[in-house]
Each structure stands twice: as structure tokens, then as C-alpha cells.
Short mmCIF file of C-alpha atoms in Angstrom, two decimals:
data_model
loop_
_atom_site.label_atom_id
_atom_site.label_comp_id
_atom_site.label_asym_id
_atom_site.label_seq_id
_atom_site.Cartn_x
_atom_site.Cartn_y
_atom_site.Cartn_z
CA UNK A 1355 8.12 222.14 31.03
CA UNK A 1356 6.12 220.21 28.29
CA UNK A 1357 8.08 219.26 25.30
CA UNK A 1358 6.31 220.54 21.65
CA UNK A 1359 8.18 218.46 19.79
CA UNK A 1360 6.68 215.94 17.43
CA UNK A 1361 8.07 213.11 14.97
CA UNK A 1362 7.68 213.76 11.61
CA UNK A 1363 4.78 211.58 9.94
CA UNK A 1364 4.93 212.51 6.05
CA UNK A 1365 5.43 210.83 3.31
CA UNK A 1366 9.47 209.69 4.21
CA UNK A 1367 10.83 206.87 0.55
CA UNK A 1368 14.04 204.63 1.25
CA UNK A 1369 16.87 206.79 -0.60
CA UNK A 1370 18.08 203.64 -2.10
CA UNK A 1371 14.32 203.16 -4.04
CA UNK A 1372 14.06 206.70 -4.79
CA UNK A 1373 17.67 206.50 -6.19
CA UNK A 1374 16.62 203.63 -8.02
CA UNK A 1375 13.90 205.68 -9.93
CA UNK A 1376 15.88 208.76 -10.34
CA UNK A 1377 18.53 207.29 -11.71
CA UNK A 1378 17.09 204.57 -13.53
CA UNK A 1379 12.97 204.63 -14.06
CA UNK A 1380 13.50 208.31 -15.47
CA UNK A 1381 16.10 207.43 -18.09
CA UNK A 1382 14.29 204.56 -19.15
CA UNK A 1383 10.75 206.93 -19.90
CA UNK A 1384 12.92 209.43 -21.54
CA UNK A 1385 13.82 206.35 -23.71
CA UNK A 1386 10.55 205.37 -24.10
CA UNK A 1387 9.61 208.90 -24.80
CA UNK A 1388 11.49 209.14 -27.97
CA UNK A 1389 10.72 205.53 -28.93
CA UNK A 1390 6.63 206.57 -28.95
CA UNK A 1391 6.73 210.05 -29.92
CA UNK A 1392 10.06 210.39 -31.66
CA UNK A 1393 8.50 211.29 -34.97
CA UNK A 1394 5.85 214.11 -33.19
CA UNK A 1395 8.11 216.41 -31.51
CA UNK A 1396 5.43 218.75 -30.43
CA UNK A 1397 4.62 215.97 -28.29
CA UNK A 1398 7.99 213.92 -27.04
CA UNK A 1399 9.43 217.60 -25.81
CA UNK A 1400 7.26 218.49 -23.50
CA UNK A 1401 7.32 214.98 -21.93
CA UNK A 1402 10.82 215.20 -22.18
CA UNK A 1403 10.87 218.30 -20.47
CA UNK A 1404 8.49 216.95 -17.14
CA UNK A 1405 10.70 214.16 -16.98
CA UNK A 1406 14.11 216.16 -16.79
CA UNK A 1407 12.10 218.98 -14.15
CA UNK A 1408 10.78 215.43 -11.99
CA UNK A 1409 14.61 214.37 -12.49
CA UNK A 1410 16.18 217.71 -11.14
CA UNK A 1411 13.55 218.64 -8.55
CA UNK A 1412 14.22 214.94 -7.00
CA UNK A 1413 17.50 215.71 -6.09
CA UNK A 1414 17.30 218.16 -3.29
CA UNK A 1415 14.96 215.64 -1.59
CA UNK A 1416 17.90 212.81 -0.36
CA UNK A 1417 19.61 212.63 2.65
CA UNK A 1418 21.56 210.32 5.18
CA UNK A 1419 21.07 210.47 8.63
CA UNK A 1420 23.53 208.48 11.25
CA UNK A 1421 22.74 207.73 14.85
CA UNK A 1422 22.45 210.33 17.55
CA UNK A 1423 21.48 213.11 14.84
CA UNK A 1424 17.68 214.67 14.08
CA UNK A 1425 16.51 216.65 11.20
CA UNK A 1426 13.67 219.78 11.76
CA UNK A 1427 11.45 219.42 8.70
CA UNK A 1428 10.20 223.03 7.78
CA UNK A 1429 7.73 223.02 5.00
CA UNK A 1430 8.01 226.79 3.99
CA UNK A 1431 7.84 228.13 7.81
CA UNK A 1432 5.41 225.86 8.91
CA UNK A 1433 6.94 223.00 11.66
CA UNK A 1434 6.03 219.19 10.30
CA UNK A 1435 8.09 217.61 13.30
CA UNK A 1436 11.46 216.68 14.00
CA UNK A 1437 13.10 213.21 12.18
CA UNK A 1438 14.96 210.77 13.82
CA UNK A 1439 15.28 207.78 12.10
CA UNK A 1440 18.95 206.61 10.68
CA UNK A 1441 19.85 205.75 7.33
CA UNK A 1442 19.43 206.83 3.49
CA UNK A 1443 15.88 208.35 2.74
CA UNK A 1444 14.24 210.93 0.28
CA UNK A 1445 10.85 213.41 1.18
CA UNK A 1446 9.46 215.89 -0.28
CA UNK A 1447 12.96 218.51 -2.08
CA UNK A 1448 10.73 221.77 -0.69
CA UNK A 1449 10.91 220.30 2.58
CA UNK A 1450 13.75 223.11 4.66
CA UNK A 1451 15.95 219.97 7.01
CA UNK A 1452 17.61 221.30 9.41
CA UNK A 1453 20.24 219.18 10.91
CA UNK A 1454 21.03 218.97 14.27
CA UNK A 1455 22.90 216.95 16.74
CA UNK A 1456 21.75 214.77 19.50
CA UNK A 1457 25.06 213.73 21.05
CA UNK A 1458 26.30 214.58 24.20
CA UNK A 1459 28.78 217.44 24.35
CA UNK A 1460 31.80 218.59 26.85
CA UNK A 1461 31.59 222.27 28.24
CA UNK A 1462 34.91 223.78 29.92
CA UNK A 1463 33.69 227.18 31.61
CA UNK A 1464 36.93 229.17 32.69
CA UNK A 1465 37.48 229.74 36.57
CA UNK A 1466 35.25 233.34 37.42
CA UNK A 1467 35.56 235.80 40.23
CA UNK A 1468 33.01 235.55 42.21
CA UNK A 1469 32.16 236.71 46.15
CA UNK A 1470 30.87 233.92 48.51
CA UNK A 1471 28.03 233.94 51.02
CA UNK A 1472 30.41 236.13 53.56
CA UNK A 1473 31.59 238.02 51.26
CA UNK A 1474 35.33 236.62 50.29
CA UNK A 1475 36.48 237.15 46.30
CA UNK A 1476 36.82 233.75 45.10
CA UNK A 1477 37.65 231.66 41.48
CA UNK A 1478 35.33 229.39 40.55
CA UNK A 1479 34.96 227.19 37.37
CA UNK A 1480 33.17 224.15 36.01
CA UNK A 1481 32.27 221.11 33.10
CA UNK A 1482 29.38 219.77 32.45
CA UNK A 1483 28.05 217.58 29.97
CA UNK A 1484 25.15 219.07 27.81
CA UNK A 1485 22.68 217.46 24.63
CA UNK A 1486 19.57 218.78 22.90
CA UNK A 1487 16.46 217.52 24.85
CA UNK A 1488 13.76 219.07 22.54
CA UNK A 1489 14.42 219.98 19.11
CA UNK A 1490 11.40 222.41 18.47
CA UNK A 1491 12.78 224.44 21.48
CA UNK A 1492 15.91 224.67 20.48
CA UNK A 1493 14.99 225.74 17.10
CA UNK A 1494 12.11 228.21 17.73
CA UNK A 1495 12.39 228.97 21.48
CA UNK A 1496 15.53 230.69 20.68
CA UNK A 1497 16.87 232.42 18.40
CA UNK A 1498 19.62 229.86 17.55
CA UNK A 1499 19.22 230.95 13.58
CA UNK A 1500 20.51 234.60 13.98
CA UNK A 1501 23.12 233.60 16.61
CA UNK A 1502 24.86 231.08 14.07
CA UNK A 1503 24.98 232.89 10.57
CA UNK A 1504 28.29 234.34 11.98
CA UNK A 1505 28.61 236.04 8.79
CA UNK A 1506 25.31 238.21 9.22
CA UNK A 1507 23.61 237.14 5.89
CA UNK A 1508 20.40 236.60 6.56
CA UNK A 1509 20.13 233.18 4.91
CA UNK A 1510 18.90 229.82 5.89
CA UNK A 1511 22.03 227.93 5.19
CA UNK A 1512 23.40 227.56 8.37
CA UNK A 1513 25.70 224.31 8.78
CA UNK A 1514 24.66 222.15 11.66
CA UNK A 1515 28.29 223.13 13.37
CA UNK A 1516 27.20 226.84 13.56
CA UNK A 1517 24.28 225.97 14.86
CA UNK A 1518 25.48 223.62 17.85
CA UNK A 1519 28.28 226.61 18.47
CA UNK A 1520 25.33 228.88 19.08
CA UNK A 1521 23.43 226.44 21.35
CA UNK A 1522 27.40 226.00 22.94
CA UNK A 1523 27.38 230.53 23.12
CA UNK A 1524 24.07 229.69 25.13
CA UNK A 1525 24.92 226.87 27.63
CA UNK A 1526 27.95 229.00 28.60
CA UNK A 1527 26.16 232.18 29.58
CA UNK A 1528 23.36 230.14 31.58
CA UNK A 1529 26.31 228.10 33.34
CA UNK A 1530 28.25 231.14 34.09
CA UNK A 1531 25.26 232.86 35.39
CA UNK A 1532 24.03 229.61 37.15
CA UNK A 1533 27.37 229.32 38.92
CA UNK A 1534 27.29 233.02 39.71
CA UNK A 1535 24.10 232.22 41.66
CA UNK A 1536 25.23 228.79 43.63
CA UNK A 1537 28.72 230.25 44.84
CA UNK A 1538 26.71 233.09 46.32
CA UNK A 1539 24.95 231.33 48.53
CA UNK A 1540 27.34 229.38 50.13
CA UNK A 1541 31.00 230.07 52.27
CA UNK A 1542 34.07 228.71 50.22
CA UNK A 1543 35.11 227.19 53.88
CA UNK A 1544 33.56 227.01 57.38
CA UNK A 1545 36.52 228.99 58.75
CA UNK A 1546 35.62 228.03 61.99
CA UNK A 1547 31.88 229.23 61.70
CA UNK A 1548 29.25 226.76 61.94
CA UNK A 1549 31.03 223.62 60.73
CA UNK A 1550 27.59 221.67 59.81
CA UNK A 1551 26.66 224.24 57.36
CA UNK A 1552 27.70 223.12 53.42
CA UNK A 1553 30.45 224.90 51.50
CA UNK A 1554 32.16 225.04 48.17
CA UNK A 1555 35.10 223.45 49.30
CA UNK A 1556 33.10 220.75 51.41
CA UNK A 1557 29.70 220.44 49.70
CA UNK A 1558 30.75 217.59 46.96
CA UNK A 1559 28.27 216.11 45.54
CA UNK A 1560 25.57 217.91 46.72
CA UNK A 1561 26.67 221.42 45.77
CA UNK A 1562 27.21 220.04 41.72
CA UNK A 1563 23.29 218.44 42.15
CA UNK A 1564 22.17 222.17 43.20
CA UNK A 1565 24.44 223.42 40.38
CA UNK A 1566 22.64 220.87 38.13
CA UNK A 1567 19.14 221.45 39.15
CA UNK A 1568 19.95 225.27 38.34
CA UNK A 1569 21.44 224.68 34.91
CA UNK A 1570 18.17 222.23 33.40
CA UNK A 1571 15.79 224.60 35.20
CA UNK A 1572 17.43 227.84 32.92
CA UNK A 1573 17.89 225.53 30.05
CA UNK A 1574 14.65 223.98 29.61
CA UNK A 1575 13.46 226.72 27.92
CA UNK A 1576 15.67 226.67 25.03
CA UNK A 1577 15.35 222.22 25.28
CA UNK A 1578 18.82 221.66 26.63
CA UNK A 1579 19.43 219.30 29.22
CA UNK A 1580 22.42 219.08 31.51
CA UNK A 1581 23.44 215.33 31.91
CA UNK A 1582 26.31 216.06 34.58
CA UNK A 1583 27.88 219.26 35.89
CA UNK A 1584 30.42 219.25 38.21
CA UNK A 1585 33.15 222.00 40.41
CA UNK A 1586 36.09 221.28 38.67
CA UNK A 1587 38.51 224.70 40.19
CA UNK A 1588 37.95 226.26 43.27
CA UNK A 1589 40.38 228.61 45.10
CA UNK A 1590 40.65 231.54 46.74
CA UNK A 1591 41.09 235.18 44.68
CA UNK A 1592 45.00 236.31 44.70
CA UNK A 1593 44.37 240.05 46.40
CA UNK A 1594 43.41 237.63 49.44
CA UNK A 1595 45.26 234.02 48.78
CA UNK A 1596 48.14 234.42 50.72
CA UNK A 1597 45.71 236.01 53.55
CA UNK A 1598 43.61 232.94 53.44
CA UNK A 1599 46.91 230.75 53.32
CA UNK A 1600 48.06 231.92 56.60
CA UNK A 1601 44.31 231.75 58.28
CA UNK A 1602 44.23 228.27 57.22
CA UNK A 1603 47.88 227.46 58.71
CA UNK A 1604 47.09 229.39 61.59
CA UNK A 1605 44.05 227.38 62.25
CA UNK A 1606 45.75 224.00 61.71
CA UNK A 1607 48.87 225.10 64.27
CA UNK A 1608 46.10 225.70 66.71
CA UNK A 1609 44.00 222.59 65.98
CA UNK A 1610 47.23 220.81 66.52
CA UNK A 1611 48.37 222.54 69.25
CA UNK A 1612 44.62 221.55 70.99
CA UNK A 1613 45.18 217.62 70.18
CA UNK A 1614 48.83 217.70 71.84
CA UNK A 1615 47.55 219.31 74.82
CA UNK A 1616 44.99 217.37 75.37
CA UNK A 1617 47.09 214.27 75.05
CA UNK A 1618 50.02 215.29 77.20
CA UNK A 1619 47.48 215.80 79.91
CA UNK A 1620 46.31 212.61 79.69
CA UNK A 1621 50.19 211.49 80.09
CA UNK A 1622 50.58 213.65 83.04
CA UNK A 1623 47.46 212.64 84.79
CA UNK A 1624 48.29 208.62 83.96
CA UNK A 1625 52.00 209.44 85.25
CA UNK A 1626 50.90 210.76 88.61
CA UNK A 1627 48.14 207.88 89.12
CA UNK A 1628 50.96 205.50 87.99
CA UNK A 1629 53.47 206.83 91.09
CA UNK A 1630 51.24 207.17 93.90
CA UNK A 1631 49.64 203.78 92.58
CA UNK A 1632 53.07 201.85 92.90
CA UNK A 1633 53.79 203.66 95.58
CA UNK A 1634 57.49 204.77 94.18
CA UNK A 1635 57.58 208.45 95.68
CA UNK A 1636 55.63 210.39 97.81
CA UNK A 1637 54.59 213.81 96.16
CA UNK A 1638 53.05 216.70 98.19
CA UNK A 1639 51.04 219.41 96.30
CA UNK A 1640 53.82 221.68 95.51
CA UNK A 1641 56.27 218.55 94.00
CA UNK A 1642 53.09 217.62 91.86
CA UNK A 1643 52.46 221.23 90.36
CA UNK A 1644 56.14 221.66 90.16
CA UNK A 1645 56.44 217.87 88.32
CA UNK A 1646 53.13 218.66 86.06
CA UNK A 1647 54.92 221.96 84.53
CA UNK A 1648 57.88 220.01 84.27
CA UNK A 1649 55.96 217.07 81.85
CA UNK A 1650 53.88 219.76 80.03
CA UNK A 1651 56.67 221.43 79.31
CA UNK A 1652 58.23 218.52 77.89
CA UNK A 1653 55.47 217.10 75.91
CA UNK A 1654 53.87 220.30 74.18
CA UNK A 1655 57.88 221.52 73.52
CA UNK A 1656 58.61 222.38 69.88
CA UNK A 1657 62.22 221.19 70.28
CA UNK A 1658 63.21 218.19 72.43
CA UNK A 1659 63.79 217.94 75.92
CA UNK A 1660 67.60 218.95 77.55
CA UNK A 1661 67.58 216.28 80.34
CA UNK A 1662 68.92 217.75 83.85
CA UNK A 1663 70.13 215.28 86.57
CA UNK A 1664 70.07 216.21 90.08
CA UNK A 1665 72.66 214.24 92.11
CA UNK A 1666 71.28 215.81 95.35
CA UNK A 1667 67.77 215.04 97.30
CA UNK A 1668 64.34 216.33 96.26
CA UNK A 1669 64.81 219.29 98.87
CA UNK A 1670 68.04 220.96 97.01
#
């Protein structure tokens, strides 16, 4: 989206020269003033008079501006661009400055309940990191005024806190409703669906770009950009936590259960090769089946083996 804001390119005086004439060029004319026309008043008080209006109407005009902050010069509604520039300066006193800052700022959105592509309640919360991209937008695009004269007056003399706490009221609706939008379109877990597919809990990195790309797109408009935004609580809703819980336990008992299987197989089969290799005992098919169950039984046990010795032949 193209940016409409534009630096401000009137007439801008070092505070410290302006100062310098305010405080002393002005004194010395009113001096001056009553030295020359101190014996025709009809004359000295009206000069008198400009110089104390020039005096009083230069005031308003000075400010200071530190690093990472802007001011939006409005010259009685009209836009004259955005200033940028740090350090002590004086323009025109009917020029409206609105200050604003530039710096990045943290954004804690509390866990929401939200469902998941298949359905299950889940909590889901994030932080991002947020600054002002485009001053004009953020002024004008939005109605950032209204939202922070808290106190419903009407006036223009907002501070620049109220105003960042109403850009702050808008980043957290977009971000809930952002988030609201990714977690619906993906599974919190694979729960033994497709396990290639990306989900909350296994997405990473690319599940907070996605969450990113979705915050700057509904934030342009209003010229905020998201610098990072990041997952940071995930975790199944409590009506079906415990539910999940036992799922998930269920599924790792049976995982488990597949890899001790499958190794005590491999044991069996490397036992029997191992025998009839070294030729120790000869095994017919019924001693083999009978010797199998015997080593499965052993190696997939829960609790360990009670060894029985047979003091009599392989027949009794």
C-alpha cells in the first residue's frame, strides 16, 4: 500500500537562534523603543505593543524533538508533512504538532478460545513487536483522535501517550482477530492424521511468518507495521484437556509398545539364526514357536522375567 506521508519542508529556525531573539533581540528594541520615541508616546506604545504580541505569539512555536519520535504539522486542518529531525527548533506558533512515537513497542495479547481446523476448543495467545510505519495513516486513516481523548472532550489536546494507547486499542483487536483467523486453519496436533501437514503445535516458525504476513496486511491501513510476532501459549481448552492428555499418552504407550516389538523380534529372529548357526540344539517347528512365545513374552513384559529351570529333558 503506498505510503502518503511527506517530510515537512517549511520554514523550520534552530530553537537556540530563535531563543536568542526572543529573549534577547526583543528586549533590546523595546529598549530602543523608549530610547527613540520615549518623549512621543502616541508613537513608542504601539511599537511597544507589536513587540510584546511578536514576543508572546513566539512562544507557542518551540519545541524539542529526541530520536525515534515525529511531529504531524497541521496548519489549521490542512497536512504540511510529518517532522523528523532531532533537536531544539521553532516554526511557525499556528502550526497544530502532533507528537508521536516511532519506537518499537511490546504487545502481550492474552491466551483466546479458539476452535482449530477439526474442530477442537483450544487457548491460544501471542507478542509481537509493533511501530508506526506511516504517520499520515496513522493520523488520518483512522480515527486515532476520537479513540484517545478518553475523557470525551472534543479537543485537540491529546498527549502523545493517549494517542499511542489508541494505536495499542487497535493493534490488539487486529492481532486478536488475525490470530482468530490462523488457528482456524490449522490442527493444534496431527493426532495421528496426516503427519506432513503443519500444525500449531508443530508449525514454528512458519506458522508466526503466516501470523505476521496477516497482521502488516490488516495494519497497513492504519501505517502500522509488525516487526516480529510470535505463538507464545498454546494448549488445549480445559472441558477437553484431560481428554487430550490421555489421547496423547495413549498414543505414546502404543508408539512405544510398536518400537519394543519390533525390536524383540529382531532378538528372537537373531537368537534362532544364532542356535541353528552354532549348531548348539536342534529345534523342530513346534520347540521354535513354543521358544519364540517364550522370548516375546519376555522381552515386551511390563515386569521382569521369573526364570524357570527344568532339570528334566526337552520332552518333559
Amino acid at each position: 500500500m503506498e505510503t502518503k506521508e511527506m517530510s515537512y519542508n517549511e520554514l523550520v529556525i534552530n530553537g537556540f537562534m530563535a531563543l536568542f531573539f526572543n529573549l534577547v533581540m526583543l528586549p533590546a528594541l523595546v529598549f530602543l523603543n523608549f530610547l527613540i520615541f520615549g518623549q512621543r508616546p502616541w508613537l513608542s506604545i504601539p511599537v511597544l505593543f507589536v513587540l510584546v504580541l511578536l514576543f508572546v505569539l513566539m512562544l507557542p512555536g518551540y519545541f524539542s524533538q529526541e530520536p525515534n519520535e515525529a511531529r504531524v504539522m497541521v496548519f489549521f486542518g490542512e497536512y504540511k508533512g510529518t517532522f523528523k529531525n532531532t533537536g531544539f527548533f521553532w516554526v511557525n506558533p499556528f502550526m497544530n504538532k502532533k507528537k508521536l512515537s516511532l519506537r518499537a513497542r511490546n504487545l502481550d495479547v492474552e491466551p483466546i478460545k479458539v476452535n482449530d481446523k477439526i474442530g477442537n476448543p483450544i487457548l491460544i495467545g501471542l507478542v509481537l513487536v509493533w511501530k508506526l510505519k506511516d504517520t499520515y495513516k496513522a493520523m488520518f486513516e483512522i480515527d486515532a483522535q476520537t479513540m484517545a481523548d478518553s475523557k470525551g472532550t472534543g479537543t485537540a489536546s491529546v498527549s502523545v501517550a493517549g494517542r499511542m494507547n489508541a494505536f495499542e486499542d487497535f493493534v490488539r483487536v487486529q492481532s486478536d482477530a488475525a490470530l482468530r483467523q490462523v488457528a482456524g486453519q490449522y490442527a493444534y496436533d496431527d493426532n495421528e492424521h496426516d503427519t506432513n501437514e503443519l500444525t500449531l503445535r508443530g508449525g514454528g516458525e512458519e506458522i508466526n511468518d503466516q501470523l505476521e504476513r496477516q497482521l502488516n496486511e490488516r495494519l497497513a491501513m492504519a501505517g502500522m507495521e509488525i516487526v516480529e510476532a510470535r505463538i507464545n501459549y498454546l494448549a488445549y481448552a480445559p472441558e477437553i484437556a484431560a481428554v487430550m492428555l490421555r489421547r496423547q499418552q495413549a498414543s505414546a504407550i502404543i508408539t512405544a509398545r510398536e518400537k519394543i516389538v519390533e525390536g524383540a523380534v529382531s532378538m528372537v529372529k537373531m537368537a534362532l539364526d544364532k542356535l541353528a548357526e552354532d549348531g548348539i540344539v536342534e529345534l523342530d517347528e513346534e520347540k521354535k514357536a513354543a521358544m519364540v512365545s517364550n522370548l516375546l513374552v519376555v522381552l515386551c513384559a511390563d515386569e521382569p522375567a521369573q526364570p524357570v529351570i527344568n532339570s528334566g529333558t526337552l520332552n518333559h
